[in-house]
Coordinates of C-alpha atoms and ligand atoms in Angstrom, one line a residue:
Chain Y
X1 CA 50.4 -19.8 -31.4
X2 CA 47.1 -21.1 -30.9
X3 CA 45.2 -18.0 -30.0
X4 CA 44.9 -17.3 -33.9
X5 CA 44.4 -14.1 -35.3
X6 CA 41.0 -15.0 -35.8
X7 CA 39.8 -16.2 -32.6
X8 CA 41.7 -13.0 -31.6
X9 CA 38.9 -10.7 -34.0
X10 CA 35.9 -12.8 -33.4
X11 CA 36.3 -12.5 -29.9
X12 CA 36.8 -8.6 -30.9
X13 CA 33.4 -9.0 -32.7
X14 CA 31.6 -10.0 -29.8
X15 CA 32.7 -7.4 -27.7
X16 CA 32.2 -4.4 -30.2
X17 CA 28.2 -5.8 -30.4
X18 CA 27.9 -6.5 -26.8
X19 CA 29.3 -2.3 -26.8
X20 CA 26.8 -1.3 -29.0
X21 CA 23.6 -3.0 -27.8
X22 CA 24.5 -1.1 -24.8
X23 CA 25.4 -3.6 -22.6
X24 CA 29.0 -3.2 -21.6
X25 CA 30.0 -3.4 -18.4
X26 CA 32.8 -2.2 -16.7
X27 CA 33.6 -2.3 -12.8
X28 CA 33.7 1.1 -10.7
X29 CA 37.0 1.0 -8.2
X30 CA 35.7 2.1 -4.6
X31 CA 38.7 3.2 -2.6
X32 CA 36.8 2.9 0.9
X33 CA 35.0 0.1 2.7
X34 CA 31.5 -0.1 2.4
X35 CA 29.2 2.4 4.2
X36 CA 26.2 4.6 3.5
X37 CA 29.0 6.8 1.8
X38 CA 31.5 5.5 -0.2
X39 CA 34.4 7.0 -2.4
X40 CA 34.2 6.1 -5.8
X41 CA 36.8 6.3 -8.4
X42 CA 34.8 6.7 -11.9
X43 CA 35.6 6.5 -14.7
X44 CA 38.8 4.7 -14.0
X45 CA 41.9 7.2 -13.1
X46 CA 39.4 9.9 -12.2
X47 CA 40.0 11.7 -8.8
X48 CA 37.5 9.8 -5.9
X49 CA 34.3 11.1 -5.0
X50 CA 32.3 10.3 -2.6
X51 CA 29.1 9.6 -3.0
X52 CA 25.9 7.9 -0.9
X53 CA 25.6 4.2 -1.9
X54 CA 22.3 2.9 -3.3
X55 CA 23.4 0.0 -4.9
X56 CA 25.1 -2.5 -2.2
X57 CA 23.5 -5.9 -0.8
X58 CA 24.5 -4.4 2.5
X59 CA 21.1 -4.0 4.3
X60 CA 21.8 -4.9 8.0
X61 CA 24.9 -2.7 7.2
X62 CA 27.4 -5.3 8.9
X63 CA 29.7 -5.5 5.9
X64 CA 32.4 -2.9 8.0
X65 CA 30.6 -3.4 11.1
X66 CA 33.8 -3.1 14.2
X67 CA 32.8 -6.0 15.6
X68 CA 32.4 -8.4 12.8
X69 CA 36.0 -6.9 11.4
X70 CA 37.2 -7.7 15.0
X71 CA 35.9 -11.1 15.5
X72 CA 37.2 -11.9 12.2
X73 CA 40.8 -10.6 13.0
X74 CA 40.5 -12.9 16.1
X75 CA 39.5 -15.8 14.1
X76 CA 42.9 -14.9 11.3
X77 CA 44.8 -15.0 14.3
X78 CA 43.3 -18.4 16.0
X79 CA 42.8 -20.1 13.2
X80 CA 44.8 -18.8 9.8
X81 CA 44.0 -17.5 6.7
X82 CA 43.5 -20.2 4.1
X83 CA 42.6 -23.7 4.2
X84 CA 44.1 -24.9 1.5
X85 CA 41.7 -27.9 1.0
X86 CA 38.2 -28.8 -0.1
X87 CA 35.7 -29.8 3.1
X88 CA 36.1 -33.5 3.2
X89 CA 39.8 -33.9 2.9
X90 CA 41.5 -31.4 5.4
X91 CA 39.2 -28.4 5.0
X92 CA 36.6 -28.3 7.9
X93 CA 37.3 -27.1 11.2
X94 CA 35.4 -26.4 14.4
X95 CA 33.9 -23.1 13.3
X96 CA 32.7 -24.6 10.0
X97 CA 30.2 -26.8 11.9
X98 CA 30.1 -24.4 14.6
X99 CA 28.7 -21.9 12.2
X100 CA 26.5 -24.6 9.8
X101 CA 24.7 -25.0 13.6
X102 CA 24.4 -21.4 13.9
X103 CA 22.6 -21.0 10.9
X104 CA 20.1 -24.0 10.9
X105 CA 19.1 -22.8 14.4
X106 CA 18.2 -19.3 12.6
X107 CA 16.7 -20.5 9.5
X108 CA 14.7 -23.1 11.5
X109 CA 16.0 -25.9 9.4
X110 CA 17.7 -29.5 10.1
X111 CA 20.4 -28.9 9.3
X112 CA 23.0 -27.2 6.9
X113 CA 25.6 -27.2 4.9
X114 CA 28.3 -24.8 3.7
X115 CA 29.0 -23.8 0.2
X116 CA 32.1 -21.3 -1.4
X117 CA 28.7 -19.6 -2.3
X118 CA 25.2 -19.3 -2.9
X119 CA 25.9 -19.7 -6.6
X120 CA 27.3 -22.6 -6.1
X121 CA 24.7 -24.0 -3.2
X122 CA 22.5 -23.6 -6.8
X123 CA 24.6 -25.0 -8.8
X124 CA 25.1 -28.2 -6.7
X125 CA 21.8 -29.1 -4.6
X126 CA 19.2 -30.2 -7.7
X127 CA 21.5 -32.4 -9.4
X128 CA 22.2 -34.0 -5.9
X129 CA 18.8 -35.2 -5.2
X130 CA 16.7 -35.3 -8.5
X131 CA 16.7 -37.3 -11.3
X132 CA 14.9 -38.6 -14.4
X133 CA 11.7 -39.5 -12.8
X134 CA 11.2 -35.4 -10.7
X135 CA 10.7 -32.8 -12.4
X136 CA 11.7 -29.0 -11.2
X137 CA 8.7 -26.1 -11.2
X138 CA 10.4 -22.7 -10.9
X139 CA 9.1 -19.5 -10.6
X140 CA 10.2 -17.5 -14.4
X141 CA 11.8 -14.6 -12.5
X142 CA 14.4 -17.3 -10.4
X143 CA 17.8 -16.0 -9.9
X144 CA 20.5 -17.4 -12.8
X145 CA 22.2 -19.7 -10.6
X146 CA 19.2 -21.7 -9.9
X147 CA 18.9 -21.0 -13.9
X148 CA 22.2 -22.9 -14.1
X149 CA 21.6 -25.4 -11.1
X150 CA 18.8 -27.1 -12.9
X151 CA 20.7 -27.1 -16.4
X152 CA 22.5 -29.6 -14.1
X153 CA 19.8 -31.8 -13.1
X154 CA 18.5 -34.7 -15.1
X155 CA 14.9 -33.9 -14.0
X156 CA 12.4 -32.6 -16.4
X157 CA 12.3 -28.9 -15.8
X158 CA 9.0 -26.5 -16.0
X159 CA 8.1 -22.9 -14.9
X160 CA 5.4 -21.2 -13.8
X161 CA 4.3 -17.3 -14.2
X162 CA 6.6 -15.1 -11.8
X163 CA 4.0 -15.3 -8.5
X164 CA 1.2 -17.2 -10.1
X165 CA -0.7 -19.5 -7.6
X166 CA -3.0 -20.4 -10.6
X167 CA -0.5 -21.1 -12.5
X168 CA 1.9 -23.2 -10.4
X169 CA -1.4 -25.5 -9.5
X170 CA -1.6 -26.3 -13.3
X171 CA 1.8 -27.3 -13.6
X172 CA 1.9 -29.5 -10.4
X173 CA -0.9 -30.7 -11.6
X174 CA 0.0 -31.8 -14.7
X175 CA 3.1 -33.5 -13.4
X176 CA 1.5 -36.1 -11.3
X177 CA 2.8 -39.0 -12.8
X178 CA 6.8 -37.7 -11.7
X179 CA 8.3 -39.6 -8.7
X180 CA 9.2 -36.0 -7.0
X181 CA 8.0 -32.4 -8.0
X182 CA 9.9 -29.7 -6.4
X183 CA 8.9 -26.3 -6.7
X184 CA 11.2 -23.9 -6.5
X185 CA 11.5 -19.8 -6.1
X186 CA 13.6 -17.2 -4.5
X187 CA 12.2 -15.6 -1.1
X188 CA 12.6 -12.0 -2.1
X189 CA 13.1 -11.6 -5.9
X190 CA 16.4 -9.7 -6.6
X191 CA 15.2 -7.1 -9.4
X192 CA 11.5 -6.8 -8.4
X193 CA 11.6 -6.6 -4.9
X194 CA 8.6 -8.5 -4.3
X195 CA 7.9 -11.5 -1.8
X196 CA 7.2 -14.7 -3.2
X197 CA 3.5 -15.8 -2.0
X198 CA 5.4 -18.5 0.4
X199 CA 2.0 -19.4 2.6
X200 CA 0.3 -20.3 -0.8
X201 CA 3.4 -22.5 -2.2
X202 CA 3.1 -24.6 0.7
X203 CA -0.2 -24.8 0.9
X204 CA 0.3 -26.1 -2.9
X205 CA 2.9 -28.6 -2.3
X206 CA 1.2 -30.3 0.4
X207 CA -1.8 -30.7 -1.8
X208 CA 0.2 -31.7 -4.7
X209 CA 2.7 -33.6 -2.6
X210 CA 5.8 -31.4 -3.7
X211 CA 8.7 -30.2 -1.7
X212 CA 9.3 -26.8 -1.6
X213 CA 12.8 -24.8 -2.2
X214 CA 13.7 -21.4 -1.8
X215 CA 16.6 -19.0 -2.3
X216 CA 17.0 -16.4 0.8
X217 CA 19.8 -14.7 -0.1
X218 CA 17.8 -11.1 -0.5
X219 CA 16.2 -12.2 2.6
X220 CA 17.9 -14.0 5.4
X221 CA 18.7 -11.4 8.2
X222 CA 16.1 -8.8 7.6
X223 CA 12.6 -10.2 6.3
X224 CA 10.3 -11.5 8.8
X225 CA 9.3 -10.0 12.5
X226 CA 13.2 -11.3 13.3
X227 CA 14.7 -11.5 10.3
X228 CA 15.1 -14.8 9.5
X229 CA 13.5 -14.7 6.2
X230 CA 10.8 -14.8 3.9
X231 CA 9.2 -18.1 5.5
X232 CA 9.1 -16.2 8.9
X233 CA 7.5 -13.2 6.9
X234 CA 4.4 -15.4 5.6
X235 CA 4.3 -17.7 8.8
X236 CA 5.5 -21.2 7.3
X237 CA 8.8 -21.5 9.5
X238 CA 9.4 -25.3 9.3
X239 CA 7.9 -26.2 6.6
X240 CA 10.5 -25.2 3.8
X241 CA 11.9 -28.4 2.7
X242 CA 15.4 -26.3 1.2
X243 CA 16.5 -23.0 1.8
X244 CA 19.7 -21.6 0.1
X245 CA 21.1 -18.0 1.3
X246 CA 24.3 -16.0 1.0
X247 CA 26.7 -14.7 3.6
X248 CA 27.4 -12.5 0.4
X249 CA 25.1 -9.5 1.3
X250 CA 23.3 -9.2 4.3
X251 CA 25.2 -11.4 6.7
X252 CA 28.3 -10.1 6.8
X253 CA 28.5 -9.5 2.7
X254 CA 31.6 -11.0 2.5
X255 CA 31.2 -14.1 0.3
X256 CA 29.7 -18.1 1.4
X257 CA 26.7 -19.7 0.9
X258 CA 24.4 -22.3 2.3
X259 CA 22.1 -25.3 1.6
X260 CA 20.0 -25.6 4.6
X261 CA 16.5 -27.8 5.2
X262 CA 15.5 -31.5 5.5
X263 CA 18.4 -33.3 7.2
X264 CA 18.7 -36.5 4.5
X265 CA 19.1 -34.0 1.2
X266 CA 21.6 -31.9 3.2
X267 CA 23.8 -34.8 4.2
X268 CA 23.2 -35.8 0.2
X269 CA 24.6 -32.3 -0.3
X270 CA 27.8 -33.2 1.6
X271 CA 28.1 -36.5 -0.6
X272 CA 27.1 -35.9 -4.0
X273 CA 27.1 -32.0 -4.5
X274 CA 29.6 -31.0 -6.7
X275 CA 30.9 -27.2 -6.1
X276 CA 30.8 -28.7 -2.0
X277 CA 33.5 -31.6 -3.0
X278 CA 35.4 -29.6 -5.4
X279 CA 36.0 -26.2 -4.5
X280 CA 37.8 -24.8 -1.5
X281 CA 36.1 -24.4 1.7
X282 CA 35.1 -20.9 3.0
X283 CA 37.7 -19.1 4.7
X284 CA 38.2 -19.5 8.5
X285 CA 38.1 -15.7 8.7
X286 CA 35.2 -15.0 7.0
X287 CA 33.5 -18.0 9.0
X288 CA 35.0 -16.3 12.3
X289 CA 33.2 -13.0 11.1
X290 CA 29.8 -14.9 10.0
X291 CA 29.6 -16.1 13.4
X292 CA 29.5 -12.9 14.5
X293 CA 27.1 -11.4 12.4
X294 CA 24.9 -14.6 13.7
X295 CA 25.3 -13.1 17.1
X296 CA 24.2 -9.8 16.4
X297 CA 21.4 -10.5 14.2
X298 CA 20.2 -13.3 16.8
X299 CA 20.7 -10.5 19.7
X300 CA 18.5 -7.9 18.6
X301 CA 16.1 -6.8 15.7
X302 CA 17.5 -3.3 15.8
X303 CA 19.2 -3.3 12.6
X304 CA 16.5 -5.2 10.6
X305 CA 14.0 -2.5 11.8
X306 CA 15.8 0.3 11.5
X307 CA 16.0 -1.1 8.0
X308 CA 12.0 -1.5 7.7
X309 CA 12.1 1.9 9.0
X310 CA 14.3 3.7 6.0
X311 CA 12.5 1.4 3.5
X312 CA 9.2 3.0 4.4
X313 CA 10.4 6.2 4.6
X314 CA 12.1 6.2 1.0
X315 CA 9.4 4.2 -0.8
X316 CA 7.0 7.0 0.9
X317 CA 9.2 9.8 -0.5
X318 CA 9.7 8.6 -3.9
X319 CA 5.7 8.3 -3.9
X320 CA 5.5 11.7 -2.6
X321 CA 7.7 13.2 -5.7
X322 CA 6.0 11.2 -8.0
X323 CA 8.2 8.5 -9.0
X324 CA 6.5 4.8 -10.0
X325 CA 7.9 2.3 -7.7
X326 CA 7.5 -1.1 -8.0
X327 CA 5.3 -2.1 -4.4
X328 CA 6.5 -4.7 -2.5
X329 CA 7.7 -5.4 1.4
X330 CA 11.2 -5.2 1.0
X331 CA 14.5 -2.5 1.0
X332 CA 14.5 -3.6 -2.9
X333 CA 13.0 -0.6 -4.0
X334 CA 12.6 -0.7 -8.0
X335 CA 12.3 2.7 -9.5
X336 CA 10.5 2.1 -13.0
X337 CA 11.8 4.0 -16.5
X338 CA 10.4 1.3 -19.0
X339 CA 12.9 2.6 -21.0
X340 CA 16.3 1.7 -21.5
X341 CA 18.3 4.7 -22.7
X342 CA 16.3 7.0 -19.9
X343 CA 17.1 4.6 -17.5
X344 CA 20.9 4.6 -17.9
X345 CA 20.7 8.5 -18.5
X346 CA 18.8 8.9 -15.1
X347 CA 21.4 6.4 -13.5
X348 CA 24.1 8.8 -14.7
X349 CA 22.8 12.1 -13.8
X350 CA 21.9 10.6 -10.3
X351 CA 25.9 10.1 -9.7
X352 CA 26.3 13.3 -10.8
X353 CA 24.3 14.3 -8.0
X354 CA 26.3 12.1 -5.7
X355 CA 24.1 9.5 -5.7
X356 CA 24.6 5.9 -6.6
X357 CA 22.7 3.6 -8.2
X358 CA 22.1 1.3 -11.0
X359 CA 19.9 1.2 -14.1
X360 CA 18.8 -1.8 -15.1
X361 CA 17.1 -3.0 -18.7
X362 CA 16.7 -5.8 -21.2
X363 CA 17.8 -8.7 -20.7
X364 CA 18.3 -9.0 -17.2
X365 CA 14.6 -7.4 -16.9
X366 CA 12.2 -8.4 -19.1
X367 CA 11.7 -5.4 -22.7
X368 CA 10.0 -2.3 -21.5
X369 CA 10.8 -2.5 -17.7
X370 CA 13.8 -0.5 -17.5
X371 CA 14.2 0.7 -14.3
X372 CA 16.3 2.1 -11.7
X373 CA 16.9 -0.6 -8.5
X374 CA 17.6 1.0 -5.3
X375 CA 18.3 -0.8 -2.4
X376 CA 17.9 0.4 1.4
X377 CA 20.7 -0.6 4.4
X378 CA 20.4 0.0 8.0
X379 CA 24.0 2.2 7.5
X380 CA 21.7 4.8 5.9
X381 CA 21.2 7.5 8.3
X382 CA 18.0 9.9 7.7
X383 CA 20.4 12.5 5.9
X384 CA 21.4 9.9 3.5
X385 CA 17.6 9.3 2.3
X386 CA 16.9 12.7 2.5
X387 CA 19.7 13.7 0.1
X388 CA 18.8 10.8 -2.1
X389 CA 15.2 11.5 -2.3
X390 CA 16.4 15.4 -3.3
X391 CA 18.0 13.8 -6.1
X392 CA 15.8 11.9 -7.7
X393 CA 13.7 14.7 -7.2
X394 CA 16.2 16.8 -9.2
X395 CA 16.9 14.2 -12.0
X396 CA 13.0 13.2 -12.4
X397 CA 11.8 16.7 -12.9
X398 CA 14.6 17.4 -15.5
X399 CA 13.3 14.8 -17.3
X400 CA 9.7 15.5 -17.2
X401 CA 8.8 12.2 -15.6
X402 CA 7.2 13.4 -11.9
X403 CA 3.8 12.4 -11.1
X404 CA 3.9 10.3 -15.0
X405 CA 2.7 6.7 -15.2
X406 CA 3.6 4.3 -17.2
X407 CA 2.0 5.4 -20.0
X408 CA 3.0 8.9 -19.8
X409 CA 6.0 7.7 -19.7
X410 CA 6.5 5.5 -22.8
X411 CA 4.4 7.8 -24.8
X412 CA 7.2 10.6 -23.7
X413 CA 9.9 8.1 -24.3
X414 CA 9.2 5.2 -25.9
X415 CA 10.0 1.6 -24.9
Chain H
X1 CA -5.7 -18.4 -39.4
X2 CA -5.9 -22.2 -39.5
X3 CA -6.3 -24.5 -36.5
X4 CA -3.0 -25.9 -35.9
X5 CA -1.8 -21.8 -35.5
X6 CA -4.8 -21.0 -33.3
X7 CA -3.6 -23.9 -31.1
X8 CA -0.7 -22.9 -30.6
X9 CA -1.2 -19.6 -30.4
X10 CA -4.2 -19.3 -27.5
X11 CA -1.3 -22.2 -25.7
X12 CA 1.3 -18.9 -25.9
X13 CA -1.2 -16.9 -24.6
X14 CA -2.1 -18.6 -22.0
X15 CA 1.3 -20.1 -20.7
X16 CA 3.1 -16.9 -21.4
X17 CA 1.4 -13.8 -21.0
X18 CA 0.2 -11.9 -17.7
X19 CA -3.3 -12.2 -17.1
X20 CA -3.7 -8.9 -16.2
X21 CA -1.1 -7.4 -18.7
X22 CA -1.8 -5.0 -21.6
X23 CA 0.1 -7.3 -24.2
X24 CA -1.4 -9.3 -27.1
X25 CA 0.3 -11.1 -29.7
X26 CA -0.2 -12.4 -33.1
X27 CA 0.9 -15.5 -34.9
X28 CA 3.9 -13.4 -36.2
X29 CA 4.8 -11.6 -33.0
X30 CA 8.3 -12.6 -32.1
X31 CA 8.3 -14.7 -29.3
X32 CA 11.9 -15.2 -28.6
X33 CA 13.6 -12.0 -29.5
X34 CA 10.3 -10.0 -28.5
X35 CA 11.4 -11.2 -24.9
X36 CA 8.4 -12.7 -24.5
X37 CA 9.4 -16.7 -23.8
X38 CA 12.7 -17.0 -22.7
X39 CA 15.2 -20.1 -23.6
X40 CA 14.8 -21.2 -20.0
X41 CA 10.7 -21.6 -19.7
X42 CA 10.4 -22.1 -24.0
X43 CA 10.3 -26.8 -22.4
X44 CA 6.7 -26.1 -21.3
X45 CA 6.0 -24.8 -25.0
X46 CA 7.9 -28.1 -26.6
X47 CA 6.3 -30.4 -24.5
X48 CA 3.2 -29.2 -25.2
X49 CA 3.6 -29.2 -28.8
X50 CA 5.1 -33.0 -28.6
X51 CA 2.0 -34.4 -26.8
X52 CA -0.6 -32.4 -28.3
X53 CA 1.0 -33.2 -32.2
X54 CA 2.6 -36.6 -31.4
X55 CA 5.6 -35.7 -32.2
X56 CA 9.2 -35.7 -30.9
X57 CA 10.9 -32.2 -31.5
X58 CA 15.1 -32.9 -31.7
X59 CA 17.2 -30.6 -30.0
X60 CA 18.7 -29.1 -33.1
X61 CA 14.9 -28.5 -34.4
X62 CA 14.3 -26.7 -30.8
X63 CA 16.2 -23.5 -31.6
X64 CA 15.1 -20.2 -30.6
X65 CA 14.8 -19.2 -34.4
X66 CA 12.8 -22.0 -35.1
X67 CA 10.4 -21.0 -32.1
X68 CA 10.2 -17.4 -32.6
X69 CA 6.6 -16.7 -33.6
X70 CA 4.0 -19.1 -33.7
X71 CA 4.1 -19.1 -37.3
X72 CA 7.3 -20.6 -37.7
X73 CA 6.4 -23.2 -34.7
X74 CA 3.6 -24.3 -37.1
X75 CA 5.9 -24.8 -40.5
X76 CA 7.8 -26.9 -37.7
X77 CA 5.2 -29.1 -36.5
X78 CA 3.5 -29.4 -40.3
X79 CA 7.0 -30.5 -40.7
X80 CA 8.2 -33.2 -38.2
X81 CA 4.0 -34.4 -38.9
X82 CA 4.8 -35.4 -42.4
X83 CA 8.3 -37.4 -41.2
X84 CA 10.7 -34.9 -42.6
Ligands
PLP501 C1 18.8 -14.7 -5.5 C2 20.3 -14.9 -5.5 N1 20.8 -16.2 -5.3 C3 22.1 -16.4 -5.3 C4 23.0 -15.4 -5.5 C5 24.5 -15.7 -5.5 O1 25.0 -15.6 -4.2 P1 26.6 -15.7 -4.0 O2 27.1 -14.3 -4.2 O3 26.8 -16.2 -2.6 O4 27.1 -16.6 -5.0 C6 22.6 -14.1 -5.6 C7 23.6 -13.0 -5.8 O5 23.6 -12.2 -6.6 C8 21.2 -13.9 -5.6 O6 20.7 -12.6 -5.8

């Protein structure tokens, strides 16, 4: 056998001290589809419970919405269920290009290009149009697939301070001499919440003559006056050279990603980029239901303002009790423990309370910035936030933490 | 604390800590472990050290042990500067 004994208890190992730093993690079964409520079997085999859902990528809440479930019933019946093939050999139908078209209208791009995900739109778009002579400037806080993407990439790689201006201009500047500098940073930052300063980044690459990329996927839908993202939110439409975004969480939330921008590197995309030529195409069903979600997001800003609406009115009430929220512009609404262990006990209590959400702490945030992220959808209905706030009112004043700062609080419980 | 240290030291400072944050660091604070440079944005700190020193770091010298605190990244560069 040539899983040996010993492969068998190292691999043990590493799990026991992935257990004990505290890091273990293990999936929750949810027995419904996703809503504001949701019913929530935890720990496994327990009986369900429902509880208000703080934790889901679903902001425009379209992940159940009737119609998107309808249209993409309609499109199972017209056009199947699987593909069976990559793009380029048998795998692209009418509704693939029909929805590419869909979303470089909305993204105000030249064009685009599907992906099996955003992950993989990461993985695949650096290594298709760098090389030795660019060189890659990301922002620190980047999410780990563009980590990964430029692992790929032959070009020199660099990074500046998490929203740094100052910073960024040092590092294009010292990178003159490369043929191509791209700088690169998401739109909305996944575990911060905070916008990246997009007018400024342009500003920078034209002086510096970089092109500028940017991952949308907490963004596209919602941010911005119409909700097409980030760039519409700091009034550079047009003059991203890359976007990449998800169908995984506001659009639908069902899985699919995108490389959308200048129309030579997305056509480079569809000839060099890897996860595009070898891995399946997206679904026809989930494309029927993405097209869709194109046409209500395109048909009305309801959604994304109702959404603008509950986020001010929860990171209003969790100032009002006296939590410390991490500020920012979007329904990524960071609740901040600094520490680790109070984090995950406040996470806990908070389902107890019938509230769900997730603590997060070293190392997927940086040592000391434990925190709690809760994330806004337009399926939250007034009593939902109002119930939540009472929560975290409940949990924060067992544990002695209202109206605390920072230093309060790691003087009361370390870091 | 000599020069080479100092060096690299106000270059940590300056690359990797907030300028409005509360931390400071010493020549012995670790940098790796501490969370304070991560694997992905320690190049900056390598390049640096190769241009600055003249010297060409291998990959298997690179390690996060071997970068950890700016003490150790000293013993490192005194050491590839001699040829060894
Ligand atoms: C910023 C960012 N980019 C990319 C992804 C990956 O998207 P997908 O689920 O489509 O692979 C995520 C999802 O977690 C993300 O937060």
């Amino acid at each position: 056998m040539a899983y040996s004994d010993e492969a068998r208890a190292s691999y043990g190992r590493d799990l026991e001290a992935i257990r004990e730093a505290g890091l273990f993690k293990e999936e929750r079964y949810i027995r419904s589809p996703h809503a504001a409520n949701i019913e929530v079997e935890y720990p496994a085999g327990a009986a369900g419970r429902t509880v208000i859902n703080f934790c889901a990528n679903n902001y425009l809440g379209l992940s159940n919405h009737p119609e998107v479930v309808a249209a993409a019933r309609a499109g199972l019946d017209r056009r199947g269920y699987g593909m069976s093939s990559v793009r380029f050999i048998c795998g692209t139908q009418d509704i693939h290009r029909e929805l590419e078209e869909r979303l470089t209208a909305f993204l105000g791009t030249e064009d685009t290009l599907l992906f099996p995900s955003c992950l993989d739109a990461n993985a695949g778009v650096f290594e298709a149009i760098l090389n030795e002579q660019d060189v890659m400037i990301a922002d620190r806080l980047v999410h780990a697939s563009i980590v990964d993407g430029m692992r790929l990439c032959s070009a020199a790689r660099d990074t500046y301070k998490h929203g740094s201006l100052a910073h960024l201009e040092e590092k294009l500047q010292e990178h003159q001499d490369k043929r191509y500098r791209l700088i690169i940073t998401d739109g909305v930052f996944s575990m911060d919440g905070d916008l990246a300063p997009l007018a400024g980044i342009v500003d920078l690459a034209e002086k510096y003559n970089a092109m500028v990329f940017v991952d949308e996927s907490h963004a596209s839908g919602f941010i911005g006056r119409t909700g097409r993202g980030t760039h519409e939110h700091c009034g550079v439409l047009g003059r991203i050279d890359i976007i990449t975004t998800t169908l995984g969480k506001a659009l639908g939330g069902a899985s699919g990603g995108c490389v959308s921008g200048r129309r030579e590197i997305v056509e480079l995309c569809r000839q060099r980029a890897r996860p595009y030529l070898f891995s399946n195409t997206v679904a026809p069903v989930i494309v029927s239901g993405a097209l869709k979600v194109m046409d209500l997001v395109q048909a009305s800003t309801e959604r994304r303002d109702k959404l603008e609406a509950n986020t001010r009115f929860w990171r209003e009430g969790l100032t009002r009790i006296g939590l410390d929220i991490k500020e920012g512009d979007s329904p990524i609404v960071p609740v901040m423990l600094y520490n680790a262990k109070l984090a995950q006990d406040v996470a806990r209590d908070l389902y107890g309370e019938g509230i769900y959400a997730v603590g997060f702490f070293f190392p997927v945030v940086a040592k000391g910035q434990a925190r709690i992220r809760t994330q806004l959808s337009a399926a939250h209905e007034m009593d939902h936030l109002e119930r939540g706030l009472a929560a975290f009112e409940t949990v924060g004043r067992k544990y002695g933490i209202l109206g605390k700062n920072k230093d309060e609080i790691k003087d009361m419980y370390g870091l | 604390m000599d020069e080479l240290k100092k060096a690299i030291l106000d270059y940590v400072v300056h690359e990797y800590l907030d300028e409005d944050g509360d931390e400071t660091i010493t020549a012995d604070t670790q940098l790796i472990s501490g969370g304070i440079v991560d694997s992905f944005s320690m190049v900056s700190l390598k390049r640096f050290l190769e241009k600055k020193y003249a010297i060409s770091i291998p990959d298997r010298d690179a390690s996060p042990e071997a970068f950890d605190s700016v003490t150790r990244i000293a013993a490192l560069v005194q050491r590839l500067q001699q040829g060894k």
